[in-house]
Every structure is written in C-alpha cells, then in structure tokens.
Coordinates of N, CA and C in Angstrom, one line a residue:
T1 N 4.1 9.5 -10.0 CA 5.3 10.3 -11.1 C 6.6 8.5 -11.1
I2 N 5.9 7.9 -10.4 CA 6.8 5.9 -10.5 C 6.8 6.0 -12.1
G3 N 5.9 6.0 -12.9 CA 5.1 5.4 -14.2 C 6.2 6.7 -15.0
Y4 N 5.8 7.8 -14.6 CA 7.3 8.3 -15.4 C 8.9 8.0 -15.1
L5 N 8.7 8.0 -13.9 CA 10.8 6.7 -13.8 C 10.9 6.0 -14.4
R6 N 9.7 5.3 -14.4 CA 9.8 4.1 -15.7 C 9.8 4.9 -17.0
L7 N 9.1 5.4 -17.9 CA 9.1 6.0 -19.2 C 10.1 6.4 -19.3
Q8 N 10.2 8.1 -19.0 CA 11.3 8.8 -18.8 C 12.6 8.6 -19.6
Y9 N 13.2 7.9 -18.1 CA 14.5 6.8 -18.2 C 14.9 5.7 -18.1
R10 N 14.0 4.8 -18.3 CA 14.1 3.5 -18.9 C 14.2 2.8 -17.7
L11 N 14.3 3.3 -15.8 CA 14.2 2.4 -15.2 C 13.3 1.8 -14.8
D12 N 14.0 0.3 -13.7 CA 13.1 -0.6 -12.6 C 12.6 0.6 -11.6
A13 N 11.4 0.8 -11.6 CA 11.0 1.4 -10.5 C 9.6 1.1 -9.7
S14 N 10.0 1.4 -8.2 CA 8.6 0.7 -7.5 C 8.5 2.3 -6.3
L15 N 7.2 1.7 -5.9 CA 6.7 2.8 -4.7 C 5.9 1.4 -3.7
T16 N 6.8 1.6 -2.4 CA 6.4 0.8 -1.5 C 5.5 1.9 -0.5
L17 N 4.4 1.1 -0.1 CA 4.0 1.4 1.2 C 3.6 0.2 2.2
R18 N 3.9 0.6 3.6 CA 4.1 -0.5 4.5 C 3.2 0.3 5.5
A19 N 2.1 -0.5 6.3 CA 1.8 0.2 7.5 C 1.9 -1.2 8.1
V20 N 2.1 -0.4 9.2 CA 2.4 -1.5 10.7 C 1.7 -0.8 12.1
A21 N 0.6 -2.2 12.0 CA -0.2 -2.2 13.6 C 0.2 -2.7 14.2
A22 N 0.1 -1.9 16.0 CA 0.9 -2.5 16.9 C -0.6 -1.6 18.1
D23 N -1.5 -2.7 18.3 CA -3.1 -2.3 19.2 C -3.8 -1.6 18.4
D24 N -3.9 0.0 18.6 CA -4.7 0.7 18.2 C -4.0 1.9 17.1
T25 N -2.3 1.6 17.4 CA -1.4 2.8 16.5 C -1.1 1.6 15.5
I26 N -1.4 2.5 14.2 CA -0.5 1.9 12.5 C 0.2 3.2 12.6
S27 N 1.1 2.7 12.1 CA 2.4 3.5 11.7 C 2.7 3.5 10.2
W28 N 3.0 4.7 9.2 CA 3.1 4.3 8.1 C 4.5 4.5 7.0
N29 N 5.2 3.5 6.5 CA 6.3 4.0 5.9 C 5.6 3.9 4.0
A30 N 6.7 5.0 3.6 CA 6.7 4.8 2.6 C 8.5 4.7 1.9
Y31 N 8.1 3.6 0.7 CA 9.8 3.6 -0.4 C 9.5 4.0 -1.9
A32 N 10.4 4.8 -2.2 CA 10.7 4.7 -3.5 C 12.1 4.4 -4.2
V33 N 11.8 3.7 -4.8 CA 13.2 2.5 -5.6 C 12.8 3.4 -7.2
W34 N 14.1 3.5 -7.6 CA 14.2 3.8 -8.6 C 16.1 4.0 -9.6
G35 N 16.4 2.9 -10.4 CA 17.3 2.5 -10.9 C 18.6 2.5 -9.6
Q36 N 19.3 3.0 -9.4 CA 20.4 2.9 -8.1 C 19.8 3.9 -6.7
N37 N 18.6 4.5 -7.0 CA 18.2 5.4 -5.9 C 17.3 4.5 -5.3
T38 N 17.2 5.1 -4.1 CA 16.2 4.7 -2.9 C 15.9 5.5 -2.1
E39 N 14.9 6.4 -1.6 CA 14.7 7.1 -1.0 C 13.2 6.4 0.2
Q40 N 13.0 7.3 1.3 CA 12.1 6.1 2.2 C 11.8 7.4 3.3
V41 N 10.9 7.2 3.7 CA 10.7 7.8 5.3 C 9.4 6.9 6.3
T42 N 9.6 6.8 7.6 CA 9.4 6.2 8.0 C 8.2 6.8 9.8
D43 N 7.9 5.7 10.3 CA 6.7 6.2 11.0 C 6.1 7.6 11.0
K44 N 5.0 7.4 10.4 CA 4.5 8.7 9.8 C 3.4 8.5 10.3
T45 N 2.8 9.1 10.7 CA 0.5 8.7 11.5 C -0.3 8.1 10.3
S46 N -0.3 9.2 9.2 CA -0.7 8.3 7.8 C -0.5 8.1 7.1
M47 N -1.0 7.4 5.8 CA -0.5 7.0 4.2 C -0.4 8.6 4.0
P48 N -1.5 9.5 4.0 CA -0.9 10.6 3.4 C -0.1 11.5 3.8
T49 N 0.3 11.1 4.8 CA 1.3 11.9 5.7 C 2.7 11.4 4.8
A50 N 2.4 9.7 4.8 CA 4.0 9.3 4.5 C 4.5 9.9 2.8
L51 N 3.2 9.7 2.1 CA 3.4 10.2 0.5 C 3.8 11.5 0.1
R52 N 3.2 12.1 1.1 CA 3.5 13.8 1.1 C 5.1 13.9 1.4
D53 N 5.4 13.4 2.5 CA 6.7 13.5 2.8 C 8.0 12.6 2.3
L54 N 7.4 11.6 1.4 CA 8.1 11.2 0.8 C 8.6 12.1 -0.9
W55 N 7.3 12.2 -1.2 CA 7.5 12.9 -2.5 C 8.5 14.2 -2.1
A56 N 8.5 14.9 -0.9 CA 9.0 16.4 -0.8 C 10.7 15.9 -0.8
L57 N 10.5 14.7 -0.1 CA 12.0 14.2 0.1 C 12.9 14.3 -1.0
I58 N 12.2 13.1 -2.4 CA 12.3 12.7 -3.3 C 12.7 14.3 -4.2
D59 N 12.0 15.2 -4.3 CA 12.1 16.4 -4.6 C 13.2 17.5 -4.3
R60 N 13.3 17.3 -2.7 CA 14.6 18.0 -2.2 C 15.7 18.1 -3.0
K61 N 15.7 16.0 -2.7 CA 17.1 15.4 -3.5 C 17.3 15.0 -4.3
H62 N 16.3 15.1 -5.6 CA 16.6 14.6 -7.3 C 16.1 15.4 -8.2
V63 N 16.2 15.9 -9.3 CA 16.2 16.1 -10.0 C 15.5 15.4 -10.7
I64 N 13.8 15.1 -11.3 CA 12.9 13.9 -11.8 C 12.6 14.5 -13.1
F65 N 12.1 15.9 -12.6 CA 11.2 16.6 -13.7 C 12.2 16.7 -14.3
E66 N 11.7 16.5 -16.1 CA 12.8 17.4 -16.8 C 11.9 18.7 -17.5
S67 N 10.9 18.6 -17.6 CA 9.9 19.6 -18.6 C 9.1 20.3 -17.3
R68 N 8.5 21.4 -18.1 CA 7.5 22.2 -17.2 C 6.4 21.6 -17.0
E69 N 5.6 21.2 -18.1 CA 4.5 20.0 -18.2 C 4.6 18.8 -17.2
A70 N 5.7 18.1 -16.9 CA 5.9 17.2 -15.8 C 6.2 17.8 -15.3
M71 N 6.5 18.7 -14.6 CA 6.5 19.5 -12.7 C 5.2 20.1 -12.2
L72 N 4.5 19.9 -12.9 CA 3.1 20.4 -13.2 C 2.4 19.2 -12.2
R73 N 3.0 18.2 -13.0 CA 2.0 16.9 -12.5 C 2.5 15.8 -11.1
R74 N 3.7 16.6 -11.0 CA 4.0 15.6 -9.9 C 3.4 15.5 -8.5
P75 N 3.7 14.7 -7.5 CA 2.7 15.0 -6.6 C 3.2 15.7 -5.1
S76 N 3.0 16.8 -5.6 CA 3.2 17.9 -4.4 C 2.1 18.7 -3.7
N77 N 1.4 19.2 -3.0 CA 0.5 20.1 -2.1 C -0.6 19.1 -2.3
Y78 N -0.6 17.7 -2.1 CA -1.8 16.7 -2.3 C -2.7 17.1 -1.3
G79 N -3.7 17.4 -1.1 CA -5.0 17.3 0.8 C -4.6 15.8 1.0
D80 N -4.6 15.6 1.8 CA -5.3 14.8 2.7 C -6.3 13.5 1.6
D81 N -7.2 13.8 1.2 CA -8.3 13.1 0.2 C -7.9 13.2 -1.3
E82 N -6.8 13.5 -1.6 CA -6.3 13.8 -3.1 C -5.7 13.0 -3.4
W83 N -4.8 11.7 -2.4 CA -3.7 10.7 -2.9 C -4.7 9.3 -3.2
L84 N -5.9 9.1 -3.2 CA -6.6 8.3 -3.7 C -7.9 8.7 -4.1
D85 N -9.0 8.0 -5.0 CA -10.2 8.9 -5.5 C -10.8 8.3 -4.4
A86 N -12.3 8.9 -4.6 CA -13.3 8.5 -3.2 C -13.7 6.5 -3.2
S87 N -13.7 5.9 -4.4 CA -14.4 4.9 -4.6 C -12.7 4.0 -3.9
T88 N -11.4 4.2 -4.2 CA -10.5 3.2 -3.7 C -10.5 3.6 -2.4
R89 N -10.7 4.8 -1.5 CA -10.4 5.3 -0.4 C -11.2 4.3 0.0
Q90 N -12.4 4.7 -0.2 CA -14.1 3.7 0.9 C -13.5 2.5 1.0
I91 N -12.5 1.5 -0.1 CA -12.7 0.4 -0.1 C -11.0 0.2 0.9
F92 N -10.1 0.8 0.6 CA -9.1 1.3 1.7 C -9.1 1.4 3.2
N93 N -10.3 1.8 3.0 CA -10.8 2.3 4.7 C -11.1 0.7 5.2
Q94 N -12.1 0.3 4.7 CA -12.7 -0.6 4.7 C -11.9 -2.1 4.8
M95 N -10.7 -2.0 4.2 CA -10.1 -3.4 4.2 C -8.9 -2.7 5.6
I96 N -8.4 -1.6 6.2 CA -7.7 -1.0 7.1 C -8.7 -1.4 8.8
E97 N -9.9 -1.6 8.3 CA -10.7 -1.5 9.7 C -10.8 -3.3 10.2
L98 N -10.9 -3.4 8.6 CA -11.4 -5.6 9.1 C -9.9 -6.4 9.2
F99 N -9.1 -5.0 8.9 CA -7.6 -6.0 9.6 C -7.5 -5.7 11.1
Q100 N -8.0 -4.5 11.5 CA -7.9 -4.2 12.8 C -8.7 -4.9 13.5
I101 N -9.7 -5.5 12.7 CA -10.8 -6.3 13.9 C -10.4 -7.6 13.9
A102 N -10.0 -7.8 13.0 CA -9.7 -9.5 12.2 C -8.5 -10.1 12.7
C103 N -7.4 -9.0 12.4 CA -6.0 -9.6 12.5 C -5.4 -8.6 14.3
A104 N -5.8 -8.0 15.0 CA -5.9 -7.5 16.2 C -4.9 -8.5 16.9
P105 N -3.7 -7.8 17.4 CA -3.1 -7.0 17.8 C -1.9 -5.8 16.6
A106 N -1.7 -7.3 15.9 CA -0.2 -6.6 15.4 C -0.9 -7.7 14.0
W107 N -0.5 -6.4 12.8 CA -0.5 -6.9 11.6 C 0.5 -6.1 10.7
T108 N 0.7 -6.0 9.6 CA 1.5 -5.4 8.9 C 1.0 -5.7 7.1
L109 N 0.7 -4.4 6.3 CA 0.4 -4.4 5.5 C 1.1 -3.6 4.3
T110 N 1.6 -4.2 3.6 CA 2.3 -4.3 2.1 C 1.9 -4.0 0.7
I111 N 1.9 -2.6 0.4 CA 1.9 -2.3 -0.8 C 2.4 -1.9 -1.8
I112 N 2.8 -2.7 -2.7 CA 4.0 -2.4 -3.7 C 3.1 -2.2 -5.4
Y113 N 3.7 -0.7 -5.8 CA 3.3 -0.4 -6.9 C 4.2 -0.4 -8.1
E114 N 4.3 -1.7 -9.0 CA 5.7 -1.0 -10.1 C 4.5 -1.0 -11.4
P115 N 5.2 0.1 -12.2 CA 4.2 -0.1 -13.6 C 5.3 -0.7 -14.4
V116 N 4.6 -2.1 -14.4 CA 5.4 -2.7 -15.1 C 4.1 -3.2 -16.5
E117 N 4.2 -4.3 -17.8 CA 3.4 -4.5 -18.3 C 2.3 -5.5 -17.9
M118 N 2.3 -6.3 -17.8 CA 1.4 -6.8 -17.3 C 0.4 -6.0 -16.0
A119 N -0.5 -5.8 -16.6 CA -1.9 -5.1 -16.3 C -1.8 -5.4 -14.7
D120 N -2.2 -6.6 -14.6 CA -2.9 -7.4 -14.0 C -2.2 -7.4 -12.1
V121 N -0.4 -7.4 -12.5 CA 0.4 -7.2 -11.0 C 0.8 -5.9 -10.8
R122 N 0.1 -5.2 -11.4 CA 1.2 -3.7 -11.4 C 0.5 -3.7 -10.0
F123 N 0.0 -3.5 -9.0 CA 0.2 -3.6 -7.5 C -0.5 -5.0 -6.8
Q124 N 0.2 -5.1 -6.0 CA 0.4 -6.4 -4.9 C -0.2 -5.0 -3.6
A125 N -1.1 -5.7 -3.0 CA -0.9 -5.8 -1.3 C -1.1 -6.8 -0.3
R126 N 0.1 -7.0 0.1 CA 0.2 -8.5 1.4 C -0.3 -7.7 2.0
L127 N -0.6 -8.8 3.2 CA -1.1 -9.0 4.9 C -0.6 -9.7 5.6
T128 N 0.7 -9.8 6.6 CA 1.1 -10.2 7.5 C 0.5 -10.1 8.8
T129 N 0.6 -11.1 9.6 CA 0.7 -11.0 10.8 C 1.3 -12.0 11.6
E130 N 1.7 -11.9 12.9 CA 3.1 -13.1 13.4 C 2.0 -13.7 14.1
T131 N 1.1 -13.2 15.1 CA 0.2 -14.3 15.9 C 0.0 -15.5 15.6
D132 N -1.0 -15.3 14.1 CA -1.2 -15.8 13.5 C -0.7 -16.9 12.2
A133 N 0.7 -16.6 11.9 CA 1.2 -16.9 10.2 C 1.4 -17.1 9.5
L134 N -0.2 -15.2 9.5 CA -0.9 -15.0 8.2 C 0.0 -14.5 7.1
N135 N -0.2 -14.8 5.6 CA -0.1 -14.2 4.7 C 0.0 -14.4 3.5
M136 N -1.1 -13.4 3.5 CA -2.1 -13.4 2.3 C -1.9 -11.9 1.4
L137 N -2.4 -12.2 0.0 CA -2.1 -11.8 -1.0 C -3.0 -11.1 -1.6
G138 N -2.9 -10.3 -2.5 CA -4.0 -9.7 -3.5 C -3.6 -8.5 -4.2
Q139 N -4.0 -8.7 -5.2 CA -3.1 -7.9 -6.4 C -4.0 -7.6 -7.4
G140 N -3.6 -6.9 -8.2 CA -4.7 -6.7 -9.4 C -3.7 -5.0 -10.3
A141 N -4.5 -4.2 -11.3 CA -4.0 -3.6 -12.4 C -4.0 -2.4 -11.8
T142 N -5.2 -1.7 -10.8 CA -5.8 -0.6 -9.6 C -5.2 -1.1 -8.1
L143 N -5.1 0.0 -7.4 CA -4.7 0.0 -6.0 C -6.4 -0.5 -5.7
Q144 N -7.6 0.0 -6.4 CA -8.6 -0.6 -5.7 C -8.9 -2.2 -5.8
T145 N -8.5 -2.6 -7.1 CA -8.9 -4.3 -7.5 C -7.6 -5.0 -6.6
A146 N -6.6 -4.7 -6.4 CA -6.1 -5.4 -5.3 C -6.1 -5.1 -4.1
C147 N -7.0 -4.2 -3.7 CA -7.5 -4.2 -2.5 C -8.8 -4.8 -2.0
R148 N -9.3 -4.8 -3.2 CA -10.4 -5.4 -3.3 C -9.6 -7.1 -3.0
D149 N -9.2 -7.6 -3.8 CA -8.5 -9.3 -4.2 C -8.4 -9.8 -2.6
L150 N -7.7 -8.4 -1.8 CA -7.1 -8.7 -0.3 C -8.4 -8.9 0.3
L151 N -9.0 -8.2 0.3 CA -10.0 -7.9 1.4 C -11.5 -9.6 1.3
R152 N -10.9 -9.2 0.0 CA -11.7 -11.3 -0.4 C -10.7 -12.7 0.3
V153 N -9.7 -12.2 0.0 CA -8.8 -13.6 0.4 C -8.9 -13.2 1.8
T154 N -8.8 -12.1 2.8 CA -8.9 -11.9 4.4 C -10.5 -12.4 4.5
A155 N -11.5 -12.5 3.8 CA -12.6 -12.5 4.7 C -12.5 -13.9 4.5
Q156 N -12.4 -14.5 3.4 CA -12.3 -16.5 3.5 C -12.0 -16.9 4.6
M157 N -10.2 -16.3 4.5 CA -9.9 -17.1 5.7 C -10.0 -16.7 7.2
H158 N -11.0 -15.4 7.4 CA -11.5 -15.2 8.6 C -13.2 -16.1 9.3
I159 N -13.5 -16.2 7.8 CA -14.9 -16.8 8.1 C -14.0 -18.8 8.3
R160 N -13.0 -19.3 7.3 CA -12.3 -20.8 7.9 C -12.0 -20.3 8.9
R161 N -11.6 -19.3 10.1 CA -11.1 -19.2 11.0 C -12.2 -19.9 12.0
R162 N -13.3 -19.1 11.9 CA -14.2 -18.8 12.2 C -15.0 -20.2 12.7
K163 N -14.8 -20.5 11.4 CA -16.0 -22.4 11.7 C -14.5 -23.6 12.0
R164 N -13.4 -23.1 12.1 CA -12.6 -24.4 12.8 C -12.6 -24.1 13.9
Q165 N -12.6 -22.6 14.5 CA -13.0 -22.0 16.5 C -14.3 -23.0 16.8
T166 N -15.3 -22.9 15.7 CA -16.6 -23.0 16.7 C -16.4 -24.8 16.7
S167 N -16.1 -25.4 15.2 CA -15.6 -26.8 15.4 C -15.2 -27.5 16.5
E168 N -14.2 -26.5 17.0 CA -13.0 -27.4 18.0 C -14.0 -26.7 19.4
N169 N -15.2 -25.7 19.4 CA -15.5 -25.6 20.8 C -16.1 -26.6 21.0
E170 N -17.0 -26.6 19.8 CA -18.6 -27.9 19.8 C -17.4 -29.1 20.8
V171 N -16.1 -29.5 19.7 CA -15.8 -31.4 20.0 C -15.1 -30.8 21.5
Q172 N -15.3 -29.9 22.5 CA -14.7 -30.0 23.6 C -15.9 -29.5 24.9
K173 N -16.7 -29.6 24.0 CA -18.2 -29.5 24.5 C -18.6 -31.2 25.3

C-alpha cells in the first residue's frame, strides 16, 4: 500500500513500525506517512495487530484506492501469519528473541519502509537501547535482508561486549 501511494499519487510515503520493550512486554506502534497525511496506532500487543489497526484506520479516514482491482489488494483482513512470509517471519522472530536476551530489560526496534529507487535502503531496521546507549542499523531491499543485517550487527556487538567483559573480569582477578 505504501508503494501504491508513492506510485499512484507521486507522494513521498513511508511506513514505520516501532517495538518498545520493557522487561517482558513489547508494545507495538505503526505509522504511515504520505504527502501531508499521517496516521498512527500505538500500544498494540503485536506487530500484526498494529498493522491491521493502522490499515483499518487509514481505510476509514481516507480514500486511497481508485480502482476495484487496487481495492482488492489492500491490506485488510490479513491473519496474523499473513503479514510476513514464512522465512521473513522466522528471521524476524529470531531477531526479537535475540533482542530480548541481549538487550534486556529495555530496547526499541524501529523499522522504516520507504519505496525509494535505491533498493538497498528501502528497509531500515534500527535497534536502540538506553542502558548501553546502543544504536545499530541494518538495511536492505527487503525486510528479511534488513533484519539479517541488523542481526549480524547485533551479534557482533554482543560478542565484542562479552569479550570485553571477560577481559575486565580477568584483570580484576
């Protein structure tokens, strides 16, 4: 739908998903921006719920789809397992699990999709934490690629941090 907005109306358009973790709870927010329009939903219990509620809100407040064919392809009535393909969902879930372990108790994941010409930066996935002041970025042409990139960067950071902690512990002994 974001790509449709960009192509059909020649507007800058983006979709932002934000997961905010506090202890064992993850709150999901979703934002869509196109032209002068912004719609958002906050404090949802899952990514599918945030996306479903966002598109329902947009559907109620805006007429976007001009043809019957376009209307049939809008993101409505998706099941929880239909927002991501199986392999992307697997990588995505692994990434969330890693963040819950490596970045507990609080972290924020921000995913931005912009249908831009440069495919390698269409998806950006950013992990931030307040406790360690981390700010890591993964990007790619697909959500799966951006998540894999962010997973790689996060794992490298976690390994470096563990090595540093081990070295510091050995010095203290």
